[in-house]
Amino acid sequence: MVLVSAVRDYINRMLQDISGMKVLILDSHTVSIVSVGYSQSELLQKEVFLVELVDSIYKSKEPMSHLKAVYFLRPTSENIQHLRQQLASPRFGEYHLFFSNILKDTQIHNLADADEQEVVQQIQEFYADFVAIDPYHFTLNMPSNHIYMLPAVVDPSNSQHFCDRVVDGIASIFLALKRRPIIRYQRNSDIAKRIAQETAKLMYQQESGLFDFRRMEVSPLLLVIDRRDDPVTPLLNQWTYQAMVHELIGIQDNKVDLRNIGKLPKDQQEVVLSSEQDAFFKANMYENFGDIGMNIKRLVDEFQQISKSNQSIQTIEDMAKFVDKYPEYRKMHGNVSKHVTLVTEMSKIVEERKLMLVSETEQELACNGGQVAAFEAVTNLLNNESVSDIDRLRLVMLYALRYEKESPVQLMQLFNKLASRSAKYKPGLVQFVLKQAGVDKRTGDLFGNRDLLNIARNMARGLKGVENVYTQHQPLLFQTLESISKGRLRDVDYPYVGNHFQQGRPQEVVIFIVGGTTYEESRSVALQNASNSGIRFILGGSVVLNSKRFLKDLEEAQRIARSSTAVI
Amino acid sequence: MATRNRTVVYRRHRDAVKSVRAPLFSSASGSGGPVIEMASLLGSNRSSYAPLSTEDPGPSSRDAFTVGLPPSWVDDSEQVAANIQRARAKMAELVKAHAKALMPSFEDGKEDQHLIEALTQEITDILRRSEKRLQKLSASGSAEDSNVRKNVQRSLATDLQNLSVDLRRKQSTYLKRLQQQKEGPDGVDLEMNLNGNKSRLEDDEFSDVGFNEQQTVKIKKGQQEREREINQVVQSVNELAQIMKDLSVLVIDQGTIVDRIDYNIQTVAVSVDEGLKQLQKAERTQKKGGMVRCATVLVIMCFIMLVLLILKEILF
């Protein structure tokens, strides 16, 4: 609830003191920020009768001076330019400007210069600069996410831009929560170190007045880690509801776009999957596919009961009751169709791509199993005609990440087979992954085979057998969460910035994964929060990854790395 | 949550810039500016649904954009909003009247019934009139304003629908309780009379199992009253159902894709795009339209005929 309610509070405060008919003007980022937390009908209740984008070229030139304009923008130079143009020839009666992050003085001066008509009534900074997709999960929706994989020298301006955006997002999280954290970062990641240091500079030096909040006994913790420490989680196929929808179809700002999937009725082409608004989804978003099937069947049965009782209208009272319950009935109908459509489409995709077969091998590669058996399994699947290209690529990558040091001959064989079978495969991509996230580059114990305790634990698990072969994988983040809960996060691997130090366990932790989070990881965080351990975790990343997006980032980074003259 | 107000810094800079600019332009704007600012700040505290004030006729600095009165449909929407407020007040009265009628009293309670009927009728009237006016709202006005109009319509429609549902629910609870009450006294009455009858039966030899005349009359009257009440209920349910059906077209379903802000912005962009394409297509069709072709053919024919005429003159 924390993140979503922070955004809602900000928007409420923006709108409540301004009376009369209003128009809300957003930019392409703040549209996402506002849409996930606030609905159109709630805007209408607050008398906002028009929503526009600041750069929309369809803007009519007609002045509507009976409306008051409320702008909510990110403080970028493009937005300031648009504002200057619009203030020079104002369309609305009053202008109230709200920015989602810290304004520079030059930007304020620029705006004041352009405001000849003196239509601006207030300028405020309301720090809602992140997209709060779930109660404890946020993202920044950054477009060129792949920059984090390249060293800064390759493209210094874009790298700086990336870091700035991340620092802005993290700063706004802590301003919204009114906390100033102790900062730790992953030792062997340059970009994590850079982001941590720039954040510390912002919070403790440049804007220390703004961040000077009431100190708690134990300061909260900000941990900045790198996606490449755990490249396995985004590559795996998922079997829990929210993660599976994102992996197979794709969720963007809690919306699912089904238009390319098949022929569907008009009101099911785009649907909303939000745990705030959909009670069934909230109860089932972390359940696995089999249980979801059963629960949906139960939901459909309930619905059929209700619609049958609606058919038999005998008396006046029945009719009155029907008219009374009609809005709820309609809502339930929409909800049931939505979930049934999603599960049907996903089942179709699972069938087509033979994902049950592929995923079994993936989980074996990620969790346990010997090298020989793994090699055989992967070879068989590569030879299988019905396995798609992207699945083959993922299998070889997972094998390479796990067994990169054992039996290089067989690894070579797999590379060759992959190149020969997949037409669209960009050669060298798997080697690129190994260079970026190979065993030498990783801090954490990804496969549980580094120290004796973990090996023993794995063996015990193997002997015991697993409940569900498809969901046996735990992301590396889970181990990190446990270490933090026990206060045992190693200083050697995750040093502090500056001379901060923390005794004991923090009570609020924000983990930022540079390069993107996955829904499997947000599930771990949500389950950990629900277990009442006394610590509240919040997870965020530059994007929300699925395997397609992760592979695209890798390809982009590889392309730039190849074409640049700097040496990696 | 933390916020920071930059208005002071902004105003300071704006005033500084203005004093630099003022000697270049007319001096009237400089002095008029701050005064207007104060006026609009003072005037900004209003309750919702209050009528809009007409804009101050600003000095020369405001001439750049025409400070106009709001368009005419705003008056309609304000009327509807005022009606909704009135309906709410009447509902509160109705609740009080219901409570009074349900309390045990010595009189017949006929005027209570009348009051309740009158109030219910009034409220349903207001709702129906507001709904009709709301439908009219979409017809009038220019195309530029259409989004704003549509959204105003939606918000008022939601309010109206909520009011109707509320009214119906209050009515049905009142009727239920009324029926329960009526059962009570009637049951006791019947019982007493039955006892009376039994005592008379002992005297009478005819073991008449049916009701005697007195009871029949009473039962008939009870039945008539109940029929009347039921008819009333049916009528109001019908009316409200009709209103709800009309309104449900306008109201957004919560939690669906249509309730998302980004989806609505997208569809506006798409529909404006589509509109442009349609206009272009219409232009093209008109250009090569039948009319134009006909006219061209006729003109050509005229020329040909003229030429033939001249030739005829020349040759003959």
Tab-separated table of N, CA and C in Angstrom, chain A residues 6 9-10 13 19 21 31 34-36 38-41 43-44 47 49-51 53 58 60 62 64-67 90 92 102-103 105 108-109 111-113 115-118 120-127 175-176 178 207 210 213 253-255 270 272 277 316 319-320 323-324 327 330-331, chain B residues 1-7 9-11 13-14 17-18 21 33 37 40-41 44 46 48-49 52 55 61-62 64-68 70-71 73-74 142 144-145 147-148 151-152 154-155 165 168-169 234 237-238 241 244 248 252-257 259-266 269 272-273:
chain	number	residue	atom	x	y	z
A	6	ALA	N	1.236	6.700	-1.473
A	6	ALA	CA	2.020	7.940	-1.541
A	6	ALA	C	1.660	8.724	-2.796
A	9	ASP	N	-1.814	10.205	-2.504
A	9	ASP	CA	-1.847	11.375	-1.622
A	9	ASP	C	-1.362	12.615	-2.349
A	10	TYR	N	-0.280	12.461	-3.091
A	10	TYR	CA	0.239	13.608	-3.826
A	10	TYR	C	-0.799	14.152	-4.792
A	13	ARG	N	-3.598	15.952	-3.059
A	13	ARG	CA	-3.233	17.283	-2.594
A	13	ARG	C	-3.148	18.274	-3.734
A	19	SER	N	-10.434	24.866	-6.887
A	19	SER	CA	-11.861	24.629	-7.112
A	19	SER	C	-12.210	24.890	-8.558
A	21	MET	N	-13.696	23.820	-12.550
A	21	MET	CA	-13.368	22.817	-13.555
A	21	MET	C	-11.890	22.893	-13.892
A	31	VAL	N	2.156	10.353	-17.129
A	31	VAL	CA	0.919	9.640	-17.454
A	31	VAL	C	0.928	8.257	-16.815
A	34	VAL	N	0.639	8.508	-12.934
A	34	VAL	CA	-0.701	8.816	-12.432
A	34	VAL	C	-1.673	7.685	-12.716
A	35	SER	N	-1.545	7.051	-13.910
A	35	SER	CA	-2.556	6.064	-14.304
A	35	SER	C	-2.570	4.834	-13.426
A	36	VAL	N	-1.417	4.431	-12.871
A	36	VAL	CA	-1.442	3.204	-12.082
A	36	VAL	C	-2.052	3.438	-10.711
A	38	TYR	N	-4.447	6.176	-9.963
A	38	TYR	CA	-5.643	7.000	-9.932
A	38	TYR	C	-6.477	6.649	-11.152
A	39	SER	N	-7.796	6.556	-10.963
A	39	SER	CA	-8.601	6.173	-12.128
A	39	SER	C	-9.313	7.385	-12.710
A	40	GLN	N	-9.817	7.223	-13.925
A	40	GLN	CA	-10.496	8.321	-14.606
A	40	GLN	C	-11.725	8.762	-13.825
A	41	SER	N	-12.464	7.799	-13.262
A	41	SER	CA	-13.676	8.201	-12.547
A	41	SER	C	-13.333	8.991	-11.297
A	43	LEU	N	-10.784	11.010	-11.055
A	43	LEU	CA	-10.472	12.347	-11.555
A	43	LEU	C	-11.749	13.142	-11.788
A	44	LEU	N	-12.759	12.474	-12.348
A	44	LEU	CA	-14.009	13.181	-12.608
A	44	LEU	C	-14.647	13.661	-11.315
A	47	GLU	N	-13.474	16.895	-10.289
A	47	GLU	CA	-13.776	17.937	-11.280
A	47	GLU	C	-12.654	18.167	-12.274
A	49	PHE	N	-11.931	17.582	-15.834
A	49	PHE	CA	-12.755	17.130	-16.936
A	49	PHE	C	-11.993	16.952	-18.228
A	50	LEU	N	-10.702	17.138	-18.203
A	50	LEU	CA	-9.933	16.947	-19.430
A	50	LEU	C	-8.527	16.573	-19.028
A	51	VAL	N	-7.958	15.600	-19.732
A	51	VAL	CA	-6.563	15.227	-19.487
A	51	VAL	C	-5.839	15.296	-20.820
A	53	LEU	N	-1.800	15.597	-22.951
A	53	LEU	CA	-0.354	15.494	-22.889
A	53	LEU	C	0.247	16.849	-23.228
A	58	TYR	N	-2.072	17.496	-31.234
A	58	TYR	CA	-3.474	17.616	-31.594
A	58	TYR	C	-4.169	18.665	-30.767
A	60	SER	N	-5.880	21.627	-29.652
A	60	SER	CA	-6.567	22.681	-30.385
A	60	SER	C	-6.104	24.016	-29.842
A	62	GLU	N	-7.942	26.510	-29.313
A	62	GLU	CA	-9.022	27.311	-28.759
A	62	GLU	C	-8.788	27.571	-27.289
A	64	MET	N	-9.635	28.022	-23.472
A	64	MET	CA	-10.733	27.590	-22.602
A	64	MET	C	-10.501	28.224	-21.246
A	65	SER	N	-10.777	29.494	-21.152
A	65	SER	CA	-10.366	30.198	-19.943
A	65	SER	C	-11.244	29.917	-18.746
A	66	HIS	N	-12.317	29.134	-18.937
A	66	HIS	CA	-13.103	28.772	-17.762
A	66	HIS	C	-12.508	27.573	-17.055
A	67	LEU	N	-11.434	26.988	-17.642
A	67	LEU	CA	-10.784	25.852	-17.011
A	67	LEU	C	-9.504	26.307	-16.324
A	90	PRO	N	-1.282	31.765	-23.240
A	90	PRO	CA	-2.020	30.865	-22.359
A	90	PRO	C	-3.423	30.561	-22.884
A	92	PHE	N	-5.590	28.734	-20.760
A	92	PHE	CA	-6.481	28.493	-19.627
A	92	PHE	C	-6.462	29.672	-18.671
A	102	ILE	N	13.164	17.560	-8.191
A	102	ILE	CA	13.757	18.839	-7.794
A	102	ILE	C	14.011	19.716	-9.012
A	103	LEU	N	13.584	20.966	-8.929
A	103	LEU	CA	13.799	21.918	-10.022
A	103	LEU	C	15.120	22.631	-9.817
A	105	ASP	N	17.379	26.037	-10.258
A	105	ASP	CA	17.022	27.463	-10.226
A	105	ASP	C	16.904	28.047	-11.622
A	108	ILE	N	13.501	27.533	-12.979
A	108	ILE	CA	12.493	28.443	-12.430
A	108	ILE	C	12.612	29.808	-13.095
A	109	HIS	N	13.860	30.248	-13.284
A	109	HIS	CA	14.032	31.568	-13.904
A	109	HIS	C	13.505	31.567	-15.329
A	111	LEU	N	11.095	29.812	-16.556
A	111	LEU	CA	9.634	29.877	-16.546
A	111	LEU	C	9.149	31.273	-16.190
A	112	ALA	N	9.816	31.895	-15.209
A	112	ALA	CA	9.372	33.229	-14.801
A	112	ALA	C	9.514	34.219	-15.950
A	113	ASP	N	10.593	34.035	-16.743
A	113	ASP	CA	10.777	34.916	-17.892
A	113	ASP	C	9.623	34.818	-18.859
A	115	ASP	N	6.565	33.924	-18.341
A	115	ASP	CA	5.218	34.128	-17.816
A	115	ASP	C	4.847	35.598	-17.823
A	116	GLU	N	4.705	36.166	-19.013
A	116	GLU	CA	4.399	37.587	-19.084
A	116	GLU	C	2.993	37.889	-18.616
A	117	GLN	N	2.067	36.980	-18.890
A	117	GLN	CA	0.680	37.227	-18.534
A	117	GLN	C	0.410	36.976	-17.067
A	118	GLU	N	1.413	36.449	-16.354
A	118	GLU	CA	1.274	36.172	-14.925
A	118	GLU	C	0.102	35.265	-14.629
A	120	VAL	N	0.597	32.028	-13.832
A	120	VAL	CA	1.010	30.943	-12.948
A	120	VAL	C	0.685	31.308	-11.512
A	121	GLN	N	-0.094	30.463	-10.843
A	121	GLN	CA	-0.484	30.742	-9.464
A	121	GLN	C	0.450	30.099	-8.467
A	122	GLN	N	0.981	28.908	-8.795
A	122	GLN	CA	1.905	28.274	-7.861
A	122	GLN	C	2.811	27.322	-8.612
A	123	ILE	N	4.010	27.150	-8.043
A	123	ILE	CA	4.933	26.124	-8.538
A	123	ILE	C	5.351	25.313	-7.334
A	124	GLN	N	5.138	23.979	-7.416
A	124	GLN	CA	5.520	23.161	-6.270
A	124	GLN	C	6.247	21.921	-6.762
A	125	GLU	N	7.015	21.325	-5.865
A	125	GLU	CA	7.655	20.048	-6.183
A	125	GLU	C	6.935	18.963	-5.386
A	126	PHE	N	6.294	18.037	-6.098
A	126	PHE	CA	5.614	16.905	-5.451
A	126	PHE	C	6.326	15.651	-5.919
A	127	TYR	N	7.007	14.961	-5.015
A	127	TYR	CA	8.001	13.986	-5.443
A	127	TYR	C	7.404	12.615	-5.752
A	175	LEU	N	11.966	10.796	-0.567
A	175	LEU	CA	11.243	12.012	-0.205
A	175	LEU	C	9.784	11.702	0.039
A	176	ALA	N	9.219	10.792	-0.760
A	176	ALA	CA	7.819	10.438	-0.533
A	176	ALA	C	7.653	9.712	0.791
A	178	LYS	N	9.694	10.161	3.325
A	178	LYS	CA	10.300	11.064	4.318
A	178	LYS	C	11.359	10.346	5.143
A	207	GLU	N	21.408	18.575	-1.398
A	207	GLU	CA	20.078	18.975	-0.939
A	207	GLU	C	19.872	18.491	0.483
A	210	LEU	N	16.709	19.538	2.287
A	210	LEU	CA	15.451	18.912	1.881
A	210	LEU	C	15.293	17.526	2.498
A	213	PHE	N	15.196	14.869	7.545
A	213	PHE	CA	13.984	14.419	8.220
A	213	PHE	C	14.293	14.005	9.639
A	253	ASP	N	2.682	-1.163	-17.114
A	253	ASP	CA	1.908	-0.290	-16.220
A	253	ASP	C	0.608	-0.941	-15.795
A	254	ASN	N	0.661	-2.216	-15.451
A	254	ASN	CA	-0.523	-2.969	-15.029
A	254	ASN	C	-1.573	-3.144	-16.109
A	255	LYS	N	-1.203	-2.926	-17.366
A	255	LYS	CA	-2.143	-3.185	-18.449
A	255	LYS	C	-1.615	-4.326	-19.305
A	270	GLU	N	-7.781	-5.095	-24.326
A	270	GLU	CA	-6.784	-4.567	-23.404
A	270	GLU	C	-7.393	-4.667	-22.027
A	272	VAL	N	-6.886	-4.672	-17.520
A	272	VAL	CA	-6.126	-4.134	-16.411
A	272	VAL	C	-5.897	-5.224	-15.381
A	277	GLN	N	-7.333	-3.038	-7.518
A	277	GLN	CA	-8.722	-2.919	-7.957
A	277	GLN	C	-9.394	-4.254	-8.168
A	316	ILE	N	-42.167	-9.274	-7.804
A	316	ILE	CA	-41.700	-7.890	-7.823
A	316	ILE	C	-40.393	-7.773	-7.059
A	319	MET	N	-37.471	-8.746	-9.009
A	319	MET	CA	-37.101	-7.742	-9.991
A	319	MET	C	-36.340	-6.605	-9.323
A	320	ALA	N	-36.853	-6.198	-8.157
A	320	ALA	CA	-36.180	-5.109	-7.446
A	320	ALA	C	-34.765	-5.510	-7.081
A	323	VAL	N	-32.479	-5.347	-10.154
A	323	VAL	CA	-32.055	-4.004	-10.534
A	323	VAL	C	-31.009	-3.485	-9.549
A	324	ASP	N	-31.203	-3.847	-8.296
A	324	ASP	CA	-30.243	-3.447	-7.269
A	324	ASP	C	-28.858	-3.996	-7.525
A	327	PRO	N	-25.308	-3.533	-11.210
A	327	PRO	CA	-23.938	-3.047	-11.429
A	327	PRO	C	-22.885	-4.038	-10.953
A	330	ARG	N	-22.598	-6.877	-13.392
A	330	ARG	CA	-21.876	-6.520	-14.612
A	330	ARG	C	-20.376	-6.514	-14.368
A	331	LYS	N	-19.999	-5.978	-13.207
A	331	LYS	CA	-18.571	-5.908	-12.898
A	331	LYS	C	-17.994	-7.309	-12.783
B	1	MET	N	4.478	12.829	3.392
B	1	MET	CA	5.223	12.967	2.173
B	1	MET	C	5.750	14.383	2.045
B	2	ALA	N	6.928	14.475	1.498
B	2	ALA	CA	7.591	15.773	1.444
B	2	ALA	C	7.182	16.512	0.184
B	3	THR	N	7.020	17.830	0.326
B	3	THR	CA	6.808	18.665	-0.851
B	3	THR	C	7.614	19.923	-0.642
B	4	ARG	N	7.770	20.664	-1.703
B	4	ARG	CA	8.495	21.923	-1.547
B	4	ARG	C	7.830	22.969	-2.409
B	5	ASN	N	7.581	24.109	-1.853
B	5	ASN	CA	6.889	25.172	-2.564
B	5	ASN	C	7.911	26.151	-3.113
B	6	ARG	N	7.905	26.296	-4.434
B	6	ARG	CA	8.878	27.194	-5.069
B	6	ARG	C	8.224	28.479	-5.551
B	7	THR	N	6.984	28.690	-5.088
B	7	THR	CA	6.247	29.830	-5.646
B	7	THR	C	6.908	31.145	-5.274
B	9	VAL	N	10.096	31.898	-4.669
B	9	VAL	CA	11.274	32.149	-5.515
B	9	VAL	C	10.829	32.587	-6.896
B	10	TYR	N	9.817	31.865	-7.407
B	10	TYR	CA	9.310	32.138	-8.748
B	10	TYR	C	8.765	33.554	-8.851
B	11	ARG	N	7.933	33.916	-7.875
B	11	ARG	CA	7.308	35.250	-7.934
B	11	ARG	C	8.367	36.343	-7.867
B	13	HIS	N	11.395	36.215	-8.838
B	13	HIS	CA	12.080	36.372	-10.108
B	13	HIS	C	11.183	37.002	-11.164
B	14	ARG	N	9.909	36.608	-11.135
B	14	ARG	CA	8.987	37.143	-12.129
B	14	ARG	C	8.826	38.646	-11.967
B	17	VAL	N	11.917	40.358	-13.254
B	17	VAL	CA	11.927	40.420	-14.722
B	17	VAL	C	10.946	41.468	-15.213
B	18	LYS	N	9.805	41.540	-14.537
B	18	LYS	CA	8.778	42.484	-14.983
B	18	LYS	C	9.258	43.919	-14.838
B	21	ARG	N	11.283	44.694	-17.610
B	21	ARG	CA	10.551	44.778	-18.870
B	21	ARG	C	9.654	45.994	-18.909
B	33	GLY	N	-1.045	44.393	-12.716
B	33	GLY	CA	-0.759	42.970	-12.529
B	33	GLY	C	-0.984	42.443	-11.119
B	37	GLU	N	-3.768	39.639	-9.515
B	37	GLU	CA	-3.301	38.404	-8.874
B	37	GLU	C	-3.974	38.206	-7.538
B	40	SER	N	-7.642	37.188	-7.843
B	40	SER	CA	-7.913	35.795	-8.223
B	40	SER	C	-7.525	34.852	-7.103
B	41	LEU	N	-6.520	35.201	-6.292
B	41	LEU	CA	-6.165	34.356	-5.153
B	41	LEU	C	-7.290	34.342	-4.137
B	44	SER	N	-10.317	32.213	-4.993
B	44	SER	CA	-10.154	30.804	-5.354
B	44	SER	C	-10.730	29.847	-4.326
B	46	ARG	N	-13.700	28.200	-3.061
B	46	ARG	CA	-15.139	28.004	-3.247
B	46	ARG	C	-15.464	26.565	-2.943
B	48	SER	N	-17.452	22.999	-3.984
B	48	SER	CA	-17.686	22.388	-5.294
B	48	SER	C	-19.106	22.666	-5.744
B	49	TYR	N	-19.336	22.564	-7.012
B	49	TYR	CA	-20.640	22.778	-7.623
B	49	TYR	C	-21.104	24.222	-7.552
B	52	LEU	N	-19.612	29.328	-11.434
B	52	LEU	CA	-18.341	29.982	-11.756
B	52	LEU	C	-18.537	31.490	-11.763
B	55	GLU	N	-14.970	36.089	-15.318
B	55	GLU	CA	-13.579	36.514	-15.177
B	55	GLU	C	-13.512	38.023	-15.031
B	61	SER	N	-2.885	44.138	-20.108
B	61	SER	CA	-1.995	42.984	-20.130
B	61	SER	C	-2.752	41.698	-20.422
B	62	ARG	N	-4.037	41.690	-20.244
B	62	ARG	CA	-4.790	40.470	-20.480
B	62	ARG	C	-5.370	40.409	-21.884
B	64	ALA	N	-4.135	39.831	-24.578
B	64	ALA	CA	-3.544	38.871	-25.507
B	64	ALA	C	-4.464	37.682	-25.718
B	65	PHE	N	-5.177	37.227	-24.682
B	65	PHE	CA	-6.131	36.156	-24.943
B	65	PHE	C	-7.490	36.586	-24.424
B	66	THR	N	-8.503	36.304	-25.193
B	66	THR	CA	-9.838	36.806	-24.860
B	66	THR	C	-10.317	36.125	-23.600
B	67	VAL	N	-10.556	36.900	-22.565
B	67	VAL	CA	-11.128	36.352	-21.347
B	67	VAL	C	-12.602	36.225	-21.591
B	68	GLY	N	-13.031	35.014	-21.870
B	68	GLY	CA	-14.430	34.864	-22.238
B	68	GLY	C	-15.244	34.265	-21.118
B	70	PRO	N	-17.641	31.322	-19.787
B	70	PRO	CA	-17.662	29.894	-20.129
B	70	PRO	C	-18.769	29.598	-21.134
B	71	PRO	N	-18.620	28.553	-21.931
B	71	PRO	CA	-19.625	28.246	-22.948
B	71	PRO	C	-20.972	27.894	-22.322
B	73	TRP	N	-23.055	25.400	-22.431
B	73	TRP	CA	-23.417	24.112	-21.845
B	73	TRP	C	-23.017	24.044	-20.385
B	74	VAL	N	-22.092	24.911	-19.973
B	74	VAL	CA	-21.700	24.917	-18.568
B	74	VAL	C	-22.897	25.287	-17.694
B	142	SER	N	-19.658	22.980	-29.231
B	142	SER	CA	-18.724	22.811	-30.343
B	142	SER	C	-17.940	21.518	-30.200
B	144	GLU	N	-14.660	21.237	-30.238
B	144	GLU	CA	-13.410	21.400	-29.494
B	144	GLU	C	-13.623	20.956	-28.059
B	145	ASP	N	-14.756	21.370	-27.541
B	145	ASP	CA	-15.051	21.153	-26.137
B	145	ASP	C	-15.501	19.739	-25.832
B	147	ASN	N	-14.516	16.715	-25.435
B	147	ASN	CA	-13.986	15.861	-24.368
B	147	ASN	C	-14.407	16.339	-23.003
B	148	VAL	N	-14.270	17.648	-22.798
B	148	VAL	CA	-14.643	18.198	-21.497
B	148	VAL	C	-16.110	17.919	-21.226
B	151	ASN	N	-16.792	14.296	-20.327
B	151	ASN	CA	-16.390	13.960	-18.977
B	151	ASN	C	-17.311	14.551	-17.941
B	152	VAL	N	-17.772	15.792	-18.178
B	152	VAL	CA	-18.730	16.395	-17.246
B	152	VAL	C	-19.981	15.538	-17.197
B	154	ARG	N	-20.244	12.382	-17.815
B	154	ARG	CA	-19.997	11.121	-17.123
B	154	ARG	C	-20.081	11.299	-15.623
B	155	SER	N	-19.448	12.379	-15.149
B	155	SER	CA	-19.392	12.541	-13.696
B	155	SER	C	-20.789	12.796	-13.147
B	165	VAL	N	-30.040	4.696	-7.049
B	165	VAL	CA	-29.886	3.432	-6.317
B	165	VAL	C	-30.186	3.654	-4.843
B	168	ARG	N	-33.930	3.970	-4.245
B	168	ARG	CA	-34.633	2.688	-4.309
B	168	ARG	C	-34.407	1.856	-3.079
B	169	ARG	N	-33.131	1.886	-2.620
B	169	ARG	CA	-32.825	1.067	-1.455
B	169	ARG	C	-33.604	1.568	-0.247
B	234	VAL	N	-44.079	-0.927	-7.682
B	234	VAL	CA	-43.793	-1.364	-9.050
B	234	VAL	C	-43.516	-0.169	-9.941
B	237	VAL	N	-40.196	1.386	-9.129
B	237	VAL	CA	-39.089	0.527	-9.568
B	237	VAL	C	-38.905	0.646	-11.064
B	238	ASN	N	-40.033	0.645	-11.778
B	238	ASN	CA	-39.933	0.772	-13.231
B	238	ASN	C	-39.247	2.061	-13.647
B	241	ALA	N	-35.634	1.965	-12.824
B	241	ALA	CA	-34.904	1.053	-13.699
B	241	ALA	C	-34.643	1.709	-15.040
B	244	MET	N	-31.865	4.170	-14.625
B	244	MET	CA	-30.580	3.490	-14.484
B	244	MET	C	-30.101	2.961	-15.805
B	248	SER	N	-26.614	4.038	-17.318
B	248	SER	CA	-25.508	3.091	-17.307
B	248	SER	C	-24.721	3.159	-18.604
B	252	ILE	N	-18.898	5.049	-16.352
B	252	ILE	CA	-17.739	4.190	-16.583
B	252	ILE	C	-17.750	3.052	-15.584
B	253	ASP	N	-17.402	1.854	-16.034
B	253	ASP	CA	-17.239	0.727	-15.116
B	253	ASP	C	-15.904	0.852	-14.423
B	254	GLN	N	-15.932	0.772	-13.076
B	254	GLN	CA	-14.669	0.926	-12.376
B	254	GLN	C	-13.788	-0.293	-12.575
B	255	GLY	N	-12.505	-0.105	-12.655
B	255	GLY	CA	-11.585	-1.218	-12.702
B	255	GLY	C	-11.364	-1.780	-14.088
B	256	THR	N	-12.089	-1.280	-15.092
B	256	THR	CA	-11.844	-1.786	-16.442
B	256	THR	C	-10.871	-0.871	-17.154
B	257	ILE	N	-10.542	-1.252	-18.388
B	257	ILE	CA	-9.560	-0.489	-19.140
B	257	ILE	C	-10.087	0.904	-19.444
B	259	ASP	N	-11.482	2.843	-17.559
B	259	ASP	CA	-11.298	3.733	-16.424
B	259	ASP	C	-9.855	4.195	-16.295
B	260	ARG	N	-8.999	3.849	-17.219
B	260	ARG	CA	-7.594	4.196	-17.126
B	260	ARG	C	-7.340	5.499	-17.859
B	261	ILE	N	-6.575	6.381	-17.218
B	261	ILE	CA	-6.296	7.694	-17.789
B	261	ILE	C	-5.487	7.549	-19.070
B	262	ASP	N	-4.462	6.676	-19.043
B	262	ASP	CA	-3.613	6.606	-20.226
B	262	ASP	C	-4.374	6.025	-21.413
B	263	TYR	N	-5.308	5.110	-21.150
B	263	TYR	CA	-6.107	4.571	-22.240
B	263	TYR	C	-6.956	5.668	-22.872
B	264	ASN	N	-7.526	6.543	-22.024
B	264	ASN	CA	-8.376	7.602	-22.577
B	264	ASN	C	-7.579	8.597	-23.390
B	265	ILE	N	-6.367	8.897	-22.956
B	265	ILE	CA	-5.545	9.829	-23.737
B	265	ILE	C	-5.208	9.219	-25.077
B	266	GLN	N	-4.907	7.911	-25.048
B	266	GLN	CA	-4.577	7.220	-26.287
B	266	GLN	C	-5.732	7.278	-27.258
B	269	ALA	N	-6.193	10.543	-28.962
B	269	ALA	CA	-5.234	10.740	-30.043
B	269	ALA	C	-5.654	9.922	-31.249
B	272	VAL	N	-8.780	11.382	-32.945
B	272	VAL	CA	-8.519	12.610	-33.705
B	272	VAL	C	-7.821	12.255	-35.005
B	273	ASP	N	-6.910	11.282	-34.917
B	273	ASP	CA	-6.233	10.788	-36.115
B	273	ASP	C	-7.240	10.270	-37.122
